[in-house]
Short mmCIF file of C-alpha atoms and ligand atoms in Angstrom, two decimals:
data_model
loop_
_atom_site.label_atom_id
_atom_site.label_comp_id
_atom_site.label_asym_id
_atom_site.label_seq_id
_atom_site.Cartn_x
_atom_site.Cartn_y
_atom_site.Cartn_z
CA MET A 1 36.77 -42.35 -10.82
CA THR A 2 35.02 -41.34 -13.49
CA ASN A 3 31.82 -38.97 -13.93
CA THR A 4 31.38 -38.24 -10.77
CA VAL A 5 31.40 -35.07 -8.35
CA ASP A 6 32.65 -34.00 -6.04
CA ALA A 7 30.24 -33.22 -2.69
CA LYS A 8 29.91 -29.60 -3.22
CA HIS A 9 28.88 -29.15 -6.78
CA ASN A 10 26.36 -31.94 -6.08
CA LEU A 11 23.25 -30.06 -6.53
CA HIS A 12 20.66 -32.51 -6.26
CA SER A 13 21.15 -33.42 -3.11
CA GLY A 14 19.23 -30.60 -1.73
CA ILE A 15 15.98 -30.93 -4.20
CA PHE A 16 15.14 -34.40 -4.75
CA HIS A 17 12.31 -33.64 -2.42
CA PRO A 18 9.48 -30.84 -2.34
CA VAL A 19 10.42 -29.90 1.50
CA LEU A 20 13.48 -29.11 0.98
CA ARG A 21 13.07 -26.94 -2.75
CA GLN A 22 11.14 -25.16 0.07
CA TRP A 23 14.25 -24.60 2.42
CA GLN A 24 16.10 -23.84 -0.86
CA SER A 25 14.26 -20.77 -1.44
CA PRO A 26 13.12 -19.05 1.75
CA ASN A 27 12.12 -15.71 0.84
CA VAL A 28 10.71 -16.03 -2.11
CA GLU A 29 7.59 -17.94 -0.63
CA ILE A 30 3.51 -16.73 -2.20
CA THR A 31 1.21 -16.53 0.69
CA VAL A 32 -2.16 -14.09 1.05
CA ASN A 33 -0.26 -11.94 2.72
CA ASN A 34 1.81 -10.91 -0.27
CA LEU A 35 -1.26 -10.60 -2.84
CA MET A 36 -3.58 -6.92 -3.39
CA TYR A 37 -6.81 -7.60 -5.47
CA PRO A 38 -8.18 -4.00 -7.48
CA ILE A 39 -11.10 -3.96 -8.56
CA PHE A 40 -13.45 -1.67 -10.64
CA ILE A 41 -16.31 -0.07 -9.48
CA LEU A 42 -19.23 1.40 -11.24
CA ASP A 43 -20.87 3.73 -11.36
CA ASN A 44 -24.29 2.38 -11.49
CA GLN A 45 -25.16 0.06 -8.54
CA ASP A 46 -26.65 -3.52 -10.24
CA ALA A 47 -24.21 -3.33 -13.17
CA THR A 48 -21.43 -5.78 -13.89
CA GLU A 49 -19.98 -5.16 -16.98
CA ALA A 50 -17.31 -7.43 -19.08
CA ILE A 51 -14.16 -5.95 -19.57
CA ALA A 52 -13.76 -7.09 -23.41
CA SER A 53 -9.73 -6.18 -22.93
CA MET A 54 -9.17 -8.50 -19.77
CA PRO A 55 -11.19 -11.72 -20.29
CA GLY A 56 -12.43 -12.99 -16.51
CA VAL A 57 -12.65 -9.18 -15.14
CA PHE A 58 -15.04 -7.02 -14.15
CA ARG A 59 -16.98 -3.62 -13.67
CA TYR A 60 -18.87 -4.29 -10.73
CA GLY A 61 -21.93 -2.18 -9.14
CA ILE A 62 -21.75 -1.76 -5.52
CA ASN A 63 -24.09 -4.22 -5.56
CA HIS A 64 -22.17 -7.42 -6.18
CA LEU A 65 -19.43 -6.07 -4.03
CA ARG A 66 -20.69 -8.20 -1.39
CA LYS A 67 -21.26 -11.27 -3.80
CA LEU A 68 -17.78 -11.05 -5.04
CA LEU A 69 -15.93 -10.28 -1.83
CA GLN A 70 -17.14 -13.08 0.48
CA PRO A 71 -15.82 -15.98 -0.85
CA LEU A 72 -12.10 -14.33 -1.89
CA VAL A 73 -12.14 -13.28 1.98
CA SER A 74 -13.52 -16.96 3.10
CA LYS A 75 -9.69 -18.28 1.31
CA GLY A 76 -7.58 -15.60 3.12
CA LEU A 77 -8.00 -12.02 1.20
CA GLN A 78 -6.42 -10.00 3.38
CA SER A 79 -6.16 -6.34 1.12
CA ILE A 80 -8.05 -4.41 -1.84
CA LEU A 81 -7.20 -1.52 -4.26
CA LEU A 82 -10.22 0.13 -5.57
CA PHE A 83 -10.24 2.07 -8.66
CA GLY A 84 -13.88 4.14 -9.21
CA VAL A 85 -14.97 3.71 -13.58
CA SER A 86 -17.54 6.62 -13.90
CA LYS A 87 -19.30 6.13 -17.32
CA HIS A 88 -22.47 8.41 -16.52
CA LEU A 89 -21.19 10.90 -13.81
CA LYS A 90 -20.62 13.94 -15.77
CA LYS A 91 -17.04 14.41 -16.45
CA ASP A 92 -14.93 17.74 -16.31
CA ASP A 93 -11.63 19.85 -16.18
CA ILE A 94 -10.79 19.40 -12.82
CA GLY A 95 -12.53 15.40 -12.00
CA SER A 96 -15.00 16.69 -9.75
CA ASN A 97 -16.42 13.54 -9.40
CA ALA A 98 -13.94 11.89 -8.08
CA ASP A 99 -14.78 12.60 -4.74
CA SER A 100 -18.77 13.70 -4.76
CA ILE A 101 -21.94 11.57 -3.06
CA GLU A 102 -22.32 10.10 -6.29
CA ASN A 103 -19.24 8.64 -6.67
CA PRO A 104 -18.78 4.67 -6.25
CA ILE A 105 -15.51 4.57 -4.57
CA ILE A 106 -17.37 7.29 -1.96
CA GLN A 107 -20.02 4.71 -1.57
CA ALA A 108 -18.09 1.87 -1.23
CA VAL A 109 -15.40 2.11 1.09
CA PRO A 110 -18.31 2.47 4.24
CA LEU A 111 -20.07 -0.60 2.88
CA ILE A 112 -17.21 -2.77 2.42
CA ARG A 113 -15.04 -2.01 5.60
CA GLN A 114 -19.32 -2.41 7.33
CA TRP A 115 -19.11 -5.87 6.02
CA PHE A 116 -15.33 -7.13 6.26
CA PRO A 117 -14.44 -5.23 9.04
CA ASP A 118 -10.37 -7.44 8.84
CA LEU A 119 -10.40 -6.64 5.34
CA LEU A 120 -7.71 -3.67 3.98
CA ILE A 121 -8.88 -0.57 1.80
CA ALA A 122 -6.48 0.48 -0.31
CA CYS A 123 -8.40 3.51 -2.68
CA ASP A 124 -6.31 4.31 -6.17
CA VAL A 125 -6.05 8.35 -6.44
CA CYS A 126 -6.24 9.57 -9.71
CA LEU A 127 -8.12 11.93 -11.51
CA CYS A 128 -8.24 10.48 -15.06
CA PRO A 129 -10.83 8.75 -14.87
CA TYR A 130 -13.27 11.68 -14.08
CA THR A 131 -11.56 15.05 -15.91
CA ILE A 132 -13.30 15.32 -19.51
CA HIS A 133 -9.43 15.06 -21.09
CA GLY A 134 -9.00 11.79 -19.07
CA HIS A 135 -5.13 12.99 -17.51
CA CYS A 136 -4.19 12.68 -14.00
CA GLY A 137 -3.83 15.82 -12.82
CA ILE A 138 -5.22 19.81 -13.97
CA LEU A 139 -4.39 21.58 -17.75
CA TYR A 140 -3.63 25.08 -18.04
CA GLU A 141 -5.20 25.55 -21.92
CA ASP A 142 -2.21 25.46 -23.78
CA GLY A 143 -2.91 21.49 -22.06
CA SER A 144 0.42 21.21 -20.20
CA ILE A 145 -0.07 20.15 -16.66
CA ASN A 146 -1.07 22.85 -13.74
CA ASN A 147 1.35 20.88 -11.30
CA LYS A 148 0.07 22.84 -8.16
CA ALA A 149 -4.19 22.85 -8.94
CA SER A 150 -3.02 19.12 -9.86
CA ILE A 151 -1.72 18.29 -6.19
CA GLU A 152 -3.98 20.27 -4.34
CA ARG A 153 -6.77 18.46 -6.04
CA ILE A 154 -4.94 14.99 -5.92
CA SER A 155 -4.83 15.61 -1.79
CA GLU A 156 -7.91 17.00 -1.42
CA VAL A 157 -9.59 13.46 -3.69
CA ALA A 158 -7.24 11.34 -1.00
CA LEU A 159 -8.56 13.29 1.66
CA ALA A 160 -12.19 12.14 0.78
CA TYR A 161 -11.63 8.58 0.49
CA ALA A 162 -9.59 8.42 4.13
CA LYS A 163 -12.56 10.36 5.19
CA VAL A 164 -14.46 7.92 4.29
CA GLY A 165 -12.76 5.16 5.39
CA ALA A 166 -9.68 3.42 2.77
CA GLN A 167 -6.90 2.57 5.20
CA ILE A 168 -4.43 2.99 1.93
CA VAL A 169 -4.52 5.82 -0.29
CA ALA A 170 -2.31 4.93 -3.34
CA PRO A 171 -1.72 8.21 -6.02
CA SER A 172 -0.95 6.70 -8.96
CA ASP A 173 -0.64 10.13 -10.79
CA MET A 174 2.38 11.28 -11.06
CA MET A 175 2.34 14.72 -9.92
CA ASP A 176 5.37 16.41 -8.93
CA GLY A 177 4.81 16.51 -4.73
CA ARG A 178 1.83 14.73 -4.36
CA ILE A 179 2.81 12.52 -1.53
CA GLY A 180 3.77 15.69 0.50
CA ALA A 181 0.64 17.44 -0.30
CA ILE A 182 -1.67 14.57 1.09
CA LYS A 183 0.44 14.00 4.53
CA LYS A 184 0.36 17.98 5.13
CA LYS A 185 -3.89 17.44 5.09
CA LEU A 186 -3.57 13.76 6.88
CA ILE A 187 -1.45 15.59 9.23
CA GLU A 188 -3.77 18.60 9.52
CA THR A 189 -7.08 16.32 9.71
CA GLY A 190 -4.95 14.57 12.43
CA LEU A 191 -5.87 11.34 9.95
CA VAL A 192 -2.50 10.36 9.34
CA ASN A 193 -2.46 7.54 12.15
CA LYS A 194 -4.87 6.18 10.36
CA VAL A 195 -4.68 5.93 6.48
CA ALA A 196 -1.05 5.00 5.06
CA VAL A 197 0.21 6.31 1.96
CA LEU A 198 1.35 3.60 -0.56
CA SER A 199 3.35 5.86 -3.60
CA TYR A 200 2.84 4.07 -7.13
CA ALA A 201 6.87 6.00 -7.26
CA VAL A 202 8.02 4.49 -9.56
CA LYS A 203 5.71 4.39 -12.62
CA PHE A 204 6.90 3.83 -15.89
CA ALA A 205 5.52 5.09 -18.88
CA SER A 206 3.55 1.53 -20.19
CA GLY A 207 2.00 0.27 -23.10
CA PHE A 208 1.13 -2.96 -20.98
CA TYR A 209 -1.69 0.26 -19.45
CA GLY A 210 -3.41 -0.46 -22.48
CA PRO A 211 -6.56 -2.38 -20.99
CA PHE A 212 -6.78 -1.16 -18.14
CA ARG A 213 -7.63 2.29 -20.07
CA ASP A 214 -10.36 0.24 -21.29
CA ALA A 215 -10.91 -1.20 -18.26
CA SER A 216 -11.92 2.17 -16.04
CA GLN A 217 -13.01 4.50 -19.43
CA SER A 218 -9.64 6.79 -18.87
CA ALA A 219 -7.97 7.22 -22.22
CA PRO A 220 -6.26 10.33 -22.33
CA LYS A 221 -8.44 12.04 -24.92
CA PHE A 222 -5.32 14.00 -26.24
CA GLY A 223 -1.36 13.48 -25.86
CA ASP A 224 0.06 10.57 -23.73
CA ARG A 225 1.54 10.38 -20.41
CA LYS A 226 5.10 11.16 -21.30
CA CYS A 227 5.50 14.14 -18.98
CA TYR A 228 4.78 12.85 -15.61
CA GLN A 229 6.03 9.29 -16.59
CA LEU A 230 8.68 7.72 -16.06
CA PRO A 231 10.55 6.56 -19.22
CA PRO A 232 11.54 3.06 -19.40
CA GLY A 233 14.84 3.15 -20.09
CA SER A 234 15.68 5.40 -16.43
CA ASN A 235 17.12 3.45 -13.68
CA GLY A 236 18.20 7.27 -12.68
CA LEU A 237 15.10 8.52 -12.76
CA ALA A 238 13.66 6.04 -10.41
CA ALA A 239 15.76 5.91 -8.19
CA ARG A 240 15.62 10.04 -7.99
CA ALA A 241 11.01 9.02 -8.09
CA ALA A 242 11.40 6.58 -4.59
CA ALA A 243 13.57 8.61 -2.53
CA ARG A 244 11.48 11.96 -3.73
CA ASP A 245 8.38 10.05 -2.63
CA VAL A 246 10.40 8.38 0.41
CA SER A 247 11.59 12.77 1.52
CA GLU A 248 7.55 13.20 1.41
CA GLY A 249 6.56 10.87 3.61
CA ALA A 250 5.42 8.04 1.79
CA ASP A 251 4.80 4.84 4.04
CA MET A 252 4.74 2.07 1.10
CA LEU A 253 6.38 2.35 -2.22
CA MET A 254 5.02 0.81 -5.39
CA VAL A 255 7.47 -0.40 -9.05
CA LYS A 256 5.29 -0.68 -12.01
CA PRO A 257 4.99 -2.65 -14.39
CA GLY A 258 6.38 -5.44 -12.85
CA LEU A 259 8.06 -8.28 -15.05
CA ALA A 260 9.67 -5.92 -17.60
CA TYR A 261 10.76 -3.74 -14.89
CA LEU A 262 12.11 -6.21 -11.74
CA ASP A 263 15.79 -4.94 -11.69
CA ILE A 264 14.22 -1.93 -11.03
CA VAL A 265 11.93 -3.51 -8.13
CA ARG A 266 15.43 -5.21 -7.27
CA HIS A 267 17.38 -1.93 -7.52
CA THR A 268 14.07 0.05 -4.63
CA LYS A 269 14.33 -2.40 -2.73
CA ASP A 270 17.46 -2.16 -2.09
CA ALA A 271 17.89 1.25 -1.68
CA HIS A 272 14.85 1.90 0.32
CA PRO A 273 14.88 -1.86 2.55
CA GLU A 274 13.07 -0.21 5.37
CA TYR A 275 9.84 0.17 3.06
CA PRO A 276 6.79 -2.68 1.93
CA MET A 277 7.51 -3.06 -2.17
CA PHE A 278 4.61 -3.39 -4.24
CA VAL A 279 4.55 -4.95 -7.39
CA TYR A 280 1.88 -3.95 -9.43
CA GLN A 281 1.17 -7.43 -11.95
CA VAL A 282 -0.58 -4.50 -14.90
CA SER A 283 -3.68 -5.21 -17.06
CA GLY A 284 -1.42 -5.38 -20.01
CA GLU A 285 1.14 -8.36 -18.07
CA TYR A 286 -2.38 -9.52 -17.18
CA ALA A 287 -4.40 -9.35 -20.69
CA MET A 288 -0.59 -11.25 -22.24
CA LEU A 289 -0.47 -14.55 -20.08
CA TYR A 290 -4.64 -15.00 -20.30
CA HIS A 291 -4.26 -15.02 -23.75
CA GLY A 292 -0.76 -17.54 -23.76
CA ALA A 293 -3.13 -19.51 -21.35
CA GLN A 294 -5.95 -19.47 -23.92
CA ASN A 295 -4.21 -19.83 -26.92
CA GLY A 296 -2.22 -23.32 -25.65
CA ALA A 297 1.46 -21.52 -25.20
CA ILE A 298 1.77 -21.49 -21.80
CA ASN A 299 0.13 -23.52 -18.66
CA LEU A 300 -1.27 -20.27 -16.62
CA LYS A 301 -1.13 -21.95 -13.51
CA ASN A 302 2.21 -22.65 -13.75
CA VAL A 303 3.68 -19.59 -15.44
CA LEU A 304 2.24 -17.04 -12.91
CA ASN A 305 3.50 -19.45 -10.57
CA GLU A 306 6.78 -18.66 -11.70
CA VAL A 307 6.04 -14.75 -12.44
CA LEU A 308 4.72 -13.78 -8.73
CA LEU A 309 8.05 -15.91 -8.10
CA SER A 310 10.14 -14.00 -9.53
CA MET A 311 8.72 -10.76 -8.70
CA ARG A 312 8.91 -11.86 -4.71
CA ARG A 313 12.57 -12.93 -5.87
CA ALA A 314 13.51 -9.00 -6.88
CA GLY A 315 12.26 -7.60 -4.01
CA ALA A 316 8.13 -7.61 -3.96
CA ASP A 317 6.97 -7.79 -0.89
CA CYS A 318 3.00 -7.19 -1.94
CA ILE A 319 2.33 -8.02 -5.95
CA ILE A 320 -0.84 -5.96 -6.49
CA THR A 321 -2.52 -8.79 -9.25
CA TYR A 322 -5.85 -9.69 -11.11
CA PHE A 323 -5.41 -12.55 -10.66
CA ALA A 324 -5.61 -12.84 -7.11
CA PRO A 325 -8.85 -14.68 -7.28
CA LEU A 326 -6.70 -17.91 -9.11
CA ILE A 327 -3.54 -17.88 -6.55
CA LEU A 328 -5.93 -17.57 -3.71
CA ASP A 329 -7.74 -21.07 -5.35
CA MET A 330 -3.89 -22.10 -6.26
CA LEU A 331 -3.13 -21.20 -2.28
CA GLN A 332 -5.89 -23.94 -0.70
CA PRO A 333 -5.04 -26.56 1.03
CA LYS A 334 -5.06 -29.97 -0.96
CA SER A 335 -7.77 -31.64 0.07
CA LYS A 336 -6.23 -35.47 1.26
CA CYS A 337 -9.29 -37.55 -0.38
C1 PBG B 401 -4.80 6.32 -14.13
C2 PBG B 401 -3.78 4.82 -13.32
C3 PBG B 401 -3.13 2.96 -14.90
C4 PBG B 401 -2.91 2.59 -14.73
C5 PBG B 401 -2.95 2.25 -13.23
N1 PBG B 401 -3.65 3.28 -12.28
C6 PBG B 401 -3.10 3.55 -16.56
C7 PBG B 401 -1.98 4.83 -16.68
O1 PBG B 401 -1.14 5.36 -15.51
O2 PBG B 401 -2.13 5.07 -17.92
C8 PBG B 401 -2.77 0.94 -14.77
C9 PBG B 401 -2.94 -0.27 -13.90
C10 PBG B 401 -2.86 -1.08 -14.77
O3 PBG B 401 -2.80 -1.47 -16.09
O4 PBG B 401 -3.58 -2.55 -15.19
N2 PBG B 401 -3.37 6.58 -13.39
#
């Protein structure tokens, strides 16, 4: 016998048909249930603005949201993540406009709830779009973080979003103790059973956020975020950050960015299997795929599908992605005619 394989070394027999191929990857499907769509909401109700650093992504005034969301909800979109963008609202040291009545999130959430009662709304909670210095917390005069004041303010903002109807609050500021502070306020106000806390638990200080800071007009005016975001090489801090947020009462965990940190996703999921695991495919990841495809280096849909599968394989239950509209199209059943 030459050039033959014995039965157990033959892999081809398991993958010659699409249904067989699917059976070989039973837990790494992409469905509408695995997607969350981030949306930038402007403080100018009638405007729509293209974001130069993220071609194909826009900032929307409130009056455009219904038109944007209708077709996506019809295609199965289940959840969104809202970011406020403050272009006209005054910025100050404590981010007063993060929860003022003029804030675009405060205004948009009740409307979206009314228009799309089944759509799950998460709100990013951070001060950086509303502070004059562009940092995620409140600073002492010397520019260092005032942790106590920061988590008090962040929990106030989270509570305000919860009160107008957000079903998930997602603090992305990385201040120590914020999850506990938010949970405490939700308990005190009786909202704790109506609002889940999605912690950006494992957030690295990453170059992949570049385009986002343009999108949300939230770049720090001095310094960087290294004192509150994790060093990219650190497994240990990542594990400790997730464990800490679990102990403070987080309902769901996130690793961010995605592609360069899939080992961390796997570790986090393995360490906390009872918590839904989110992965944020961030702005720089979006831009890389977009430009790669534009320049003919890759086929966008094929590579996107591969990347999403890799995130699911690493343990992600939900992927936050600017590609959600395209993915929803990719998931529509193919017409038979
Ligand atoms: C702000 C925040 C950032 C992102 C989400 N929330 C930027 C940062 O921390 O610098 C990044 C998202 C993206 O790049 O798509 N706290």
